[in-house]
């Protein structure tokens, strides 16, 4: 009985060990004592050595020529600047200012989103809240849904909570307008919430 139980336990433990070894990628027999890793490392060192042998003479030649030409170039530039230092200094300052202006213009144009009225701001305010009273709503023309390329906001689960908070802020017979803006300053989304209606008493 004891021998049969021991043999059964050994048999049950052997497949478990095999499964654990097969699941563990580091215990794979291909990864242990693999000769290909040593060959790859040796090939890598050979390639790096060949590149060093090929490129070192070229670097030496470039450094040698630069060391010979640099004093001559510095002396020639000194002679040229000595003849008219004010003109070259003014030209250098003008080139520096022109480069800064060109860089600012290019960065400003790259920040624009394609809207013809886009201001191209760096980091505009993320959102804007406008409180419009009853008189303001009467004076303003009706805004279509797709005005200025804006779309209605879809916030999912938080939509109702935000709508309730905006309704508390809205004036009677007025509305609260939440405008989400892009980093360039253009409106990206719009949400309108009307306030409580104020009942007018009719005088007899």
Coordinates of N, CA and C in Angstrom, one line a residue:
X1 N 0.8 -1.2 0.0 CA 0.0 0.0 0.0 C 0.9 1.3 0.0
X2 N 1.9 1.3 0.9 CA 2.7 2.5 1.0 C 3.5 2.6 -0.3
X3 N 4.0 1.5 -0.9 CA 4.8 1.6 -2.1 C 4.0 2.2 -3.2
X4 N 2.7 1.7 -3.3 CA 1.8 2.1 -4.4 C 1.5 3.6 -4.2
X5 N 1.3 4.1 -3.0 CA 1.0 5.5 -2.8 C 2.2 6.4 -3.1
X6 N 3.4 5.9 -2.8 CA 4.6 6.7 -3.1 C 4.8 6.8 -4.6
X7 N 4.6 5.6 -5.3 CA 4.8 5.6 -6.7 C 3.8 6.6 -7.4
X8 N 2.5 6.6 -6.9 CA 1.5 7.4 -7.5 C 1.8 8.9 -7.2
X9 N 2.4 9.2 -6.0 CA 2.8 10.6 -5.7 C 3.9 11.1 -6.6
X10 N 4.8 10.2 -6.9 CA 5.9 10.5 -7.8 C 5.4 10.8 -9.2
X11 N 4.5 9.9 -9.6 CA 4.0 10.1 -11.0 C 3.2 11.4 -11.1
X12 N 2.4 11.7 -10.0 CA 1.6 13.0 -10.1 C 2.5 14.2 -10.0
X13 N 3.7 14.1 -9.2 CA 4.6 15.3 -9.1 C 5.4 15.5 -10.4
X14 N 5.7 14.4 -11.1 CA 6.5 14.6 -12.3 C 5.8 15.4 -13.4
X15 N 4.5 15.1 -13.7 CA 3.8 16.0 -14.7 C 3.7 17.4 -14.3
X16 N 3.5 17.6 -12.9 CA 3.4 19.0 -12.4 C 4.8 19.8 -12.7
X17 N 5.9 19.1 -12.4 CA 7.2 19.7 -12.6 C 7.4 20.0 -14.1
X18 N 6.9 19.0 -14.9 CA 7.1 19.3 -16.3 C 6.2 20.4 -16.8
X19 N 5.0 20.5 -16.3 CA 4.2 21.7 -16.7 C 4.7 23.0 -16.2
X20 N 5.3 23.0 -15.0 CA 5.8 24.3 -14.5 C 7.1 24.7 -15.3
X21 N 7.9 23.7 -15.7 CA 9.0 24.0 -16.5 C 8.6 24.4 -17.9
X22 N 7.6 23.8 -18.4 CA 7.2 24.2 -19.8 C 6.5 25.6 -19.8
X23 N 5.9 26.0 -18.7 CA 5.3 27.3 -18.6 C 6.3 28.4 -18.4
X24 N 7.4 28.1 -17.7 CA 8.4 29.0 -17.4 C 9.3 29.1 -18.6
X25 N 9.4 30.3 -19.3 CA 10.3 30.4 -20.5 C 11.7 30.3 -20.2
X26 N 12.2 30.7 -19.0 CA 13.6 30.6 -18.6 C 14.1 29.2 -18.4
X27 N 13.1 28.3 -18.0 CA 13.5 26.9 -17.8 C 13.5 26.0 -19.0
X28 N 13.3 26.6 -20.2 CA 13.3 25.8 -21.4 C 14.7 25.3 -21.7
X29 N 14.8 24.0 -22.2 CA 16.1 23.5 -22.4 C 16.9 24.3 -23.5
X30 N 16.2 24.9 -24.4 CA 16.8 25.7 -25.5 C 17.6 26.9 -24.9
X31 N 17.0 27.5 -23.8 CA 17.6 28.7 -23.2 C 18.7 28.3 -22.3
X32 N 18.8 27.1 -21.8 CA 19.9 26.7 -20.9 C 21.1 26.2 -21.7
X33 N 22.2 26.8 -21.5 CA 23.5 26.4 -22.1 C 23.4 26.4 -23.6
X34 N 22.8 27.5 -24.1 CA 22.6 27.6 -25.6 C 23.9 28.1 -26.2
X35 N 24.5 27.4 -27.2 CA 25.8 27.9 -27.8 C 25.6 29.1 -28.7
X36 N 24.3 29.3 -29.2 CA 24.1 30.4 -30.1 C 24.3 31.8 -29.5
X37 N 24.1 31.9 -28.2 CA 24.3 33.2 -27.5 C 25.7 33.6 -27.6
X38 N 26.6 32.6 -27.3 CA 28.1 32.9 -27.3 C 28.5 33.3 -28.7
X39 N 28.0 32.6 -29.7 CA 28.3 32.9 -31.1 C 27.8 34.3 -31.5
X40 N 26.6 34.7 -31.1 CA 26.1 36.0 -31.4 C 27.0 37.1 -30.7
X41 N 27.4 36.9 -29.5 CA 28.2 37.9 -28.8 C 29.5 38.0 -29.5
X42 N 30.1 36.9 -29.9 CA 31.4 36.9 -30.6 C 31.3 37.7 -31.9
X43 N 30.2 37.4 -32.7 CA 30.0 38.1 -33.9 C 29.7 39.6 -33.7
X44 N 29.1 40.0 -32.6 CA 28.9 41.4 -32.3 C 30.2 42.1 -32.1
X45 N 31.1 41.5 -31.3 CA 32.4 42.1 -31.1 C 33.2 42.2 -32.3
X46 N 33.1 41.2 -33.2 CA 33.9 41.2 -34.5 C 33.4 42.3 -35.3
X47 N 32.1 42.5 -35.4 CA 31.5 43.6 -36.2 C 31.9 45.0 -35.7
X48 N 31.8 45.1 -34.3 CA 32.2 46.4 -33.7 C 33.7 46.7 -34.0
X49 N 34.5 45.7 -33.9 CA 36.0 45.8 -34.1 C 36.2 46.2 -35.6
X50 N 35.5 45.6 -36.5 CA 35.7 45.9 -37.9 C 35.3 47.4 -38.2
X51 N 34.1 47.8 -37.6 CA 33.7 49.2 -37.8 C 34.7 50.2 -37.2
X52 N 35.3 49.8 -36.1 CA 36.3 50.7 -35.5 C 37.5 50.8 -36.3
X53 N 38.0 49.7 -36.9 CA 39.2 49.7 -37.8 C 38.9 50.5 -39.0
X54 N 37.7 50.5 -39.5 CA 37.4 51.2 -40.8 C 37.1 52.7 -40.5
X55 N 36.6 53.1 -39.4 CA 36.2 54.5 -39.2 C 37.3 55.3 -38.5
X56 N 38.1 54.7 -37.7 CA 39.1 55.4 -37.0 C 40.1 56.2 -37.9
X57 N 40.6 55.6 -39.0 CA 41.4 56.5 -39.9 C 40.8 57.7 -40.5
X58 N 39.5 57.5 -40.8 CA 38.8 58.7 -41.4 C 38.6 59.8 -40.3
X59 N 38.3 59.4 -39.1 CA 38.2 60.4 -38.0 C 39.5 61.1 -37.8
X60 N 40.6 60.4 -37.8 CA 41.9 61.0 -37.6 C 42.2 61.9 -38.8
X61 N 41.9 61.6 -40.0 CA 42.1 62.5 -41.1 C 41.3 63.7 -41.0
X62 N 40.0 63.6 -40.6 CA 39.1 64.8 -40.5 C 39.6 65.7 -39.4
X63 N 40.0 65.1 -38.2 CA 40.5 66.0 -37.1 C 41.8 66.6 -37.5
X64 N 42.7 65.9 -38.2 CA 44.0 66.5 -38.7 C 43.7 67.7 -39.6
X65 N 42.8 67.5 -40.6 CA 42.6 68.6 -41.5 C 41.9 69.8 -40.8
X66 N 41.0 69.5 -39.9 CA 40.3 70.6 -39.2 C 41.3 71.3 -38.3
X67 N 42.2 70.6 -37.7 CA 43.2 71.3 -36.9 C 44.1 72.2 -37.7
X68 N 44.3 71.9 -39.0 CA 45.2 72.7 -39.9 C 44.4 73.9 -40.4
X69 N 43.1 73.7 -40.7 CA 42.3 74.7 -41.4 C 41.7 75.7 -40.4
X70 N 41.5 75.3 -39.1 CA 40.8 76.1 -38.2 C 41.6 77.4 -37.9
X71 N 42.9 77.4 -37.6 CA 43.6 78.6 -37.4 C 43.6 79.6 -38.6
X72 N 43.7 79.0 -39.8 CA 43.6 79.8 -41.0 C 42.3 80.5 -41.1
X73 N 41.2 79.8 -40.9 CA 39.9 80.3 -41.0 C 39.7 81.4 -39.9
X74 N 40.1 81.2 -38.7 CA 40.0 82.2 -37.6 C 40.8 83.5 -38.0
X75 N 42.0 83.3 -38.5 CA 42.8 84.5 -38.9 C 42.1 85.2 -40.0
X76 N 41.5 84.5 -41.0 CA 40.9 85.2 -42.1 C 39.6 85.9 -41.7
X77 N 38.8 85.3 -40.8 CA 37.7 86.0 -40.3 C 38.0 87.2 -39.4
X78 N 39.1 87.1 -38.7 CA 39.6 88.3 -37.9 C 40.0 89.4 -38.8
X79 N 40.6 89.1 -39.9 CA 41.0 90.2 -40.9 C 39.8 90.9 -41.5
X80 N 38.8 90.0 -41.8 CA 37.6 90.6 -42.5 C 36.8 91.4 -41.5
X81 N 36.7 90.9 -40.3 CA 35.9 91.7 -39.3 C 36.6 93.0 -38.8
X82 N 37.9 93.0 -38.9 CA 38.7 94.1 -38.5 C 38.5 95.3 -39.5
X83 N 38.2 95.0 -40.7 CA 38.0 96.0 -41.7 C 36.7 96.8 -41.5
X84 N 35.6 96.1 -41.1 CA 34.3 96.7 -40.9 C 33.6 96.0 -39.8
X85 N 34.0 96.2 -38.6 CA 33.3 95.5 -37.4 C 31.9 95.9 -37.2
X86 N 31.6 97.1 -37.4 CA 30.2 97.6 -37.1 C 29.2 97.0 -38.0
X87 N 29.6 96.9 -39.3 CA 28.6 96.4 -40.3 C 28.4 94.9 -40.1
X88 N 29.4 94.1 -39.8 CA 29.3 92.7 -39.5 C 28.5 92.4 -38.2
X89 N 28.7 93.3 -37.2 CA 28.0 93.1 -35.9 C 26.5 93.4 -36.2
X90 N 26.2 94.5 -36.9 CA 24.8 94.8 -37.2 C 24.2 93.7 -38.0
X91 N 24.9 93.2 -39.0 CA 24.4 92.0 -39.8 C 24.1 90.8 -39.0
X92 N 25.0 90.5 -38.0 CA 24.8 89.4 -37.2 C 23.6 89.6 -36.3
X93 N 23.4 90.7 -35.7 CA 22.2 91.0 -34.9 C 20.9 90.9 -35.7
X94 N 21.0 91.5 -37.0 CA 19.8 91.4 -37.8 C 19.5 90.0 -38.2
X95 N 20.4 89.2 -38.5 CA 20.2 87.8 -38.8 C 19.6 87.0 -37.6
X96 N 20.1 87.4 -36.4 CA 19.6 86.7 -35.2 C 18.1 87.1 -34.9
X97 N 17.8 88.4 -35.1 CA 16.4 88.8 -34.9 C 15.5 88.2 -36.0
X98 N 16.0 88.1 -37.2 CA 15.2 87.6 -38.3 C 14.9 86.1 -38.1
X99 N 15.9 85.4 -37.6 CA 15.8 83.9 -37.3 C 14.7 83.7 -36.2
X100 N 14.8 84.6 -35.1 CA 13.8 84.4 -34.0 C 12.4 84.7 -34.5
X101 N 12.3 85.8 -35.4 CA 10.9 86.1 -35.9 C 10.4 85.0 -36.8
X102 N 11.3 84.4 -37.6 CA 10.8 83.4 -38.5 C 10.4 82.1 -37.7
X103 N 11.2 81.8 -36.6 CA 10.8 80.7 -35.8 C 9.5 80.9 -35.1
X104 N 9.2 82.1 -34.6 CA 7.9 82.4 -34.0 C 6.8 82.3 -35.0
X105 N 7.0 82.8 -36.2 CA 6.0 82.8 -37.2 C 5.6 81.3 -37.6
X106 N 6.7 80.5 -37.8 CA 6.5 79.1 -38.1 C 5.8 78.3 -37.0
X107 N 6.2 78.6 -35.8 CA 5.5 77.9 -34.6 C 4.1 78.4 -34.5
X108 N 3.8 79.7 -34.7 CA 2.4 80.2 -34.6 C 1.6 79.6 -35.7
X109 N 2.1 79.4 -36.9 CA 1.3 78.8 -38.0 C 1.1 77.3 -37.8
X110 N 2.0 76.6 -37.1 CA 1.9 75.2 -36.9 C 0.9 74.9 -35.8
X111 N 0.6 75.9 -34.9 CA -0.3 75.7 -33.8 C -1.8 75.9 -34.3
X112 N -2.0 76.5 -35.4 CA -3.3 76.7 -35.9 C -4.0 75.4 -36.3
X113 N -5.3 75.3 -36.0 CA -6.1 74.1 -36.3 C -6.7 74.1 -37.6
X114 N -6.6 75.1 -38.5 CA -7.3 75.1 -39.7 C -8.5 76.1 -39.8
X115 N -8.9 76.5 -38.6 CA -10.0 77.5 -38.6 C -9.5 78.8 -39.0
X116 N -10.2 79.5 -40.0 CA -9.7 80.8 -40.4 C -9.6 81.9 -39.3
X117 N -10.4 81.7 -38.3 CA -10.4 82.7 -37.2 C -9.5 82.2 -36.0
X118 N -8.7 81.2 -36.2 CA -7.9 80.6 -35.1 C -6.8 81.6 -34.7
X119 N -6.6 81.7 -33.4 CA -5.6 82.6 -32.9 C -4.3 82.0 -32.8
X120 N -4.2 80.7 -32.7 CA -2.9 80.0 -32.6 C -2.3 80.2 -31.3
X121 N -3.0 80.1 -30.2 CA -2.4 80.3 -28.9 C -1.6 79.1 -28.5
X122 N -0.7 79.3 -27.5 CA 0.1 78.2 -27.0 C -0.7 77.2 -26.1
X123 N -1.2 77.8 -25.0 CA -2.0 77.0 -24.1 C -3.2 77.8 -23.7
X124 N -4.3 77.7 -24.4 CA -5.5 78.4 -24.1 C -6.2 77.8 -22.9
X125 N -7.2 78.6 -22.3 CA -8.0 78.1 -21.2 C -8.7 76.8 -21.7
X126 N -8.8 75.8 -20.8 CA -9.4 74.5 -21.2 C -10.9 74.7 -21.4
X127 N -11.5 75.5 -20.6 CA -13.0 75.7 -20.8 C -13.4 77.1 -20.4
X128 N -14.6 77.5 -20.8 CA -15.1 78.8 -20.5 C -16.5 78.7 -20.2
X129 N -16.9 79.3 -19.1 CA -18.3 79.3 -18.6 C -18.9 80.7 -18.8
X130 N -20.0 80.8 -19.5 CA -20.7 82.1 -19.7 C -22.1 82.0 -19.1
X131 N -22.4 83.0 -18.3 CA -23.8 83.1 -17.7 C -24.6 84.2 -18.5
X132 N -25.6 83.7 -19.1 CA -26.4 84.6 -20.0 C -27.8 84.8 -19.4
X133 N -28.1 86.0 -19.1 CA -29.4 86.3 -18.4 C -30.5 86.3 -19.5
X134 N -31.8 86.6 -19.0 CA -32.9 86.5 -19.9 C -32.8 87.6 -21.0
X135 N -32.4 88.8 -20.6 CA -32.3 89.9 -21.6 C -31.2 89.6 -22.6
X136 N -30.1 89.0 -22.1 CA -29.0 88.7 -23.0 C -29.4 87.6 -24.0
X137 N -30.2 86.6 -23.6 CA -30.7 85.6 -24.5 C -31.6 86.1 -25.6
X138 N -32.4 87.1 -25.2 CA -33.3 87.8 -26.1 C -32.6 88.6 -27.2
X139 N -31.5 89.2 -26.8 CA -30.7 90.0 -27.7 C -29.9 89.2 -28.6
X140 N -29.4 88.1 -28.2 CA -28.5 87.2 -29.0 C -29.3 86.5 -30.0
X141 N -28.7 86.3 -31.2 CA -29.4 85.5 -32.3 C -29.3 84.0 -31.9
X142 N -30.2 83.2 -32.4 CA -30.0 81.8 -32.1 C -28.8 81.2 -32.8
X143 N -28.1 80.4 -32.0 CA -26.8 79.8 -32.4 C -27.1 78.4 -32.9
X144 N -26.8 78.1 -34.2 CA -27.0 76.7 -34.7 C -26.1 75.7 -34.0
X145 N -26.4 74.5 -34.1 CA -25.7 73.4 -33.4 C -24.2 73.3 -33.9
X146 N -24.0 73.4 -35.2 CA -22.7 73.3 -35.7 C -22.0 74.6 -35.9
X147 N -22.3 75.6 -35.1 CA -21.7 76.9 -35.3 C -20.2 76.8 -34.8
X148 N -19.3 77.5 -35.6 CA -17.9 77.6 -35.3 C -17.2 76.2 -35.2
X149 N -17.9 75.2 -35.8 CA -17.3 73.9 -35.8 C -17.4 73.2 -34.5
X150 N -18.2 73.7 -33.6 CA -18.3 73.0 -32.3 C -19.3 71.9 -32.3
X151 N -19.2 71.0 -31.5 CA -20.1 69.8 -31.4 C -20.6 69.7 -29.9
X152 N -21.8 69.2 -29.7 CA -22.2 69.0 -28.3 C -21.4 68.1 -27.5
X153 N -21.2 68.4 -26.3 CA -20.3 67.6 -25.4 C -21.0 66.3 -25.0
X154 N -20.2 65.3 -25.0 CA -20.7 63.9 -24.6 C -19.7 63.5 -23.5
X155 N -20.2 63.5 -22.3 CA -19.4 63.2 -21.1 C -19.7 61.9 -20.5
X156 N -20.7 61.2 -21.0 CA -21.0 59.9 -20.5 C -21.7 60.0 -19.1
X157 N -21.2 59.3 -18.1 CA -21.8 59.2 -16.8 C -21.8 60.6 -16.1
X158 N -20.8 61.4 -16.4 CA -20.6 62.7 -15.7 C -21.5 63.7 -16.3
X159 N -22.2 63.4 -17.4 CA -23.0 64.5 -18.1 C -24.1 65.0 -17.2
X160 N -24.8 64.1 -16.5 CA -25.9 64.6 -15.7 C -25.4 65.4 -14.5
X161 N -24.3 65.0 -13.9 CA -23.8 65.7 -12.7 C -23.4 67.1 -13.1
X162 N -22.7 67.2 -14.2 CA -22.2 68.5 -14.7 C -23.4 69.4 -15.1
X163 N -24.4 68.8 -15.7 CA -25.6 69.5 -16.1 C -26.4 70.1 -14.9
X164 N -26.4 69.3 -13.8 CA -27.0 69.8 -12.6 C -26.3 70.9 -12.0
X165 N -24.9 70.9 -12.0 CA -24.1 72.0 -11.4 C -24.3 73.2 -12.3
X166 N -24.3 73.1 -13.6 CA -24.5 74.3 -14.4 C -25.9 74.8 -14.3
X167 N -26.9 74.0 -14.0 CA -28.2 74.5 -13.9 C -28.3 75.3 -12.6
X168 N -27.6 75.0 -11.5 CA -27.6 75.8 -10.3 C -27.0 77.2 -10.6
X169 N -26.1 77.3 -11.5 CA -25.4 78.5 -11.8 C -26.2 79.4 -12.7
X170 N -27.1 78.8 -13.5 CA -27.8 79.6 -14.5 C -28.8 80.5 -13.8
X171 N -28.9 81.8 -14.4 CA -29.9 82.7 -13.9 C -31.3 82.3 -14.3
X172 N -32.4 82.8 -13.6 CA -33.7 82.5 -14.0 C -34.0 83.0 -15.4
X173 N -34.7 82.1 -16.2 CA -35.0 82.3 -17.6 C -33.8 82.6 -18.4
X174 N -32.6 82.2 -17.9 CA -31.4 82.4 -18.6 C -30.7 81.0 -18.8
X175 N -29.5 81.0 -19.2 CA -28.8 79.8 -19.4 C -27.3 79.9 -19.1
X176 N -26.7 78.8 -18.9 CA -25.2 78.7 -18.7 C -24.6 77.9 -19.9
X177 N -23.6 78.5 -20.5 CA -23.0 78.0 -21.6 C -21.6 77.6 -21.3
X178 N -21.3 76.3 -21.4 CA -19.9 75.7 -21.2 C -19.3 75.5 -22.5
X179 N -18.1 76.1 -22.8 CA -17.4 76.0 -24.0 C -16.0 75.4 -23.7
X180 N -15.8 74.2 -24.2 CA -14.5 73.6 -24.1 C -13.6 74.0 -25.3
X181 N -12.4 74.4 -25.0 CA -11.5 75.0 -26.0 C -10.3 74.1 -26.2
X182 N -9.8 74.1 -27.5 CA -8.6 73.4 -27.8 C -7.4 74.2 -27.3
X183 N -6.2 73.7 -27.3 CA -5.0 74.4 -26.9 C -4.7 75.7 -27.7
X184 N -5.3 75.7 -29.0 CA -5.1 76.9 -29.8 C -6.1 78.0 -29.5
X185 N -7.1 77.7 -28.7 CA -8.1 78.7 -28.3 C -9.4 78.6 -29.0
X186 N -9.5 77.7 -30.1 CA -10.8 77.5 -30.8 C -11.7 76.6 -30.0
X187 N -13.0 76.9 -30.0 CA -14.0 76.1 -29.3 C -14.1 74.7 -29.9
X188 N -14.0 73.7 -29.0 CA -14.1 72.3 -29.5 C -15.4 71.6 -29.1
X189 N -16.1 72.1 -28.1 CA -17.4 71.6 -27.7 C -18.2 72.6 -27.0
X190 N -19.5 72.4 -27.0 CA -20.4 73.4 -26.4 C -21.5 72.7 -25.7
X191 N -21.9 73.3 -24.5 CA -23.0 72.7 -23.8 C -23.8 73.8 -23.2
X192 N -25.1 73.8 -23.4 CA -26.0 74.8 -22.9 C -27.0 74.1 -21.9
X193 N -27.1 74.8 -20.8 CA -28.1 74.4 -19.7 C -28.9 75.5 -19.3
X194 N -30.2 75.4 -19.4 CA -31.1 76.5 -19.1 C -31.4 76.5 -17.6
X195 N -31.6 77.6 -17.1 CA -31.9 77.8 -15.7 C -33.4 77.6 -15.4
X196 N -33.8 77.8 -14.1 CA -35.2 77.6 -13.8 C -36.1 78.7 -14.4
X197 N -37.2 78.3 -14.8 CA -38.2 79.3 -15.4 C -38.9 80.1 -14.4
X198 N -38.8 81.4 -14.6 CA -39.5 82.3 -13.6 C -40.9 82.6 -14.1
X199 N -41.9 82.2 -13.3 CA -43.2 82.4 -13.7 C -43.6 83.9 -13.5
X200 N -44.2 84.5 -14.5 CA -44.6 85.9 -14.3 C -46.1 86.0 -13.9
X201 N -46.3 86.8 -13.0 CA -47.7 87.0 -12.5 C -48.4 88.0 -13.4
X202 N -49.6 87.6 -13.8 CA -50.4 88.5 -14.6 C -51.3 89.4 -13.7
X203 N -51.1 90.6 -13.8 CA -51.9 91.6 -13.0 C -53.3 91.7 -13.6
X204 N -54.3 91.7 -12.8 CA -55.7 91.9 -13.2 C -56.0 93.4 -13.3

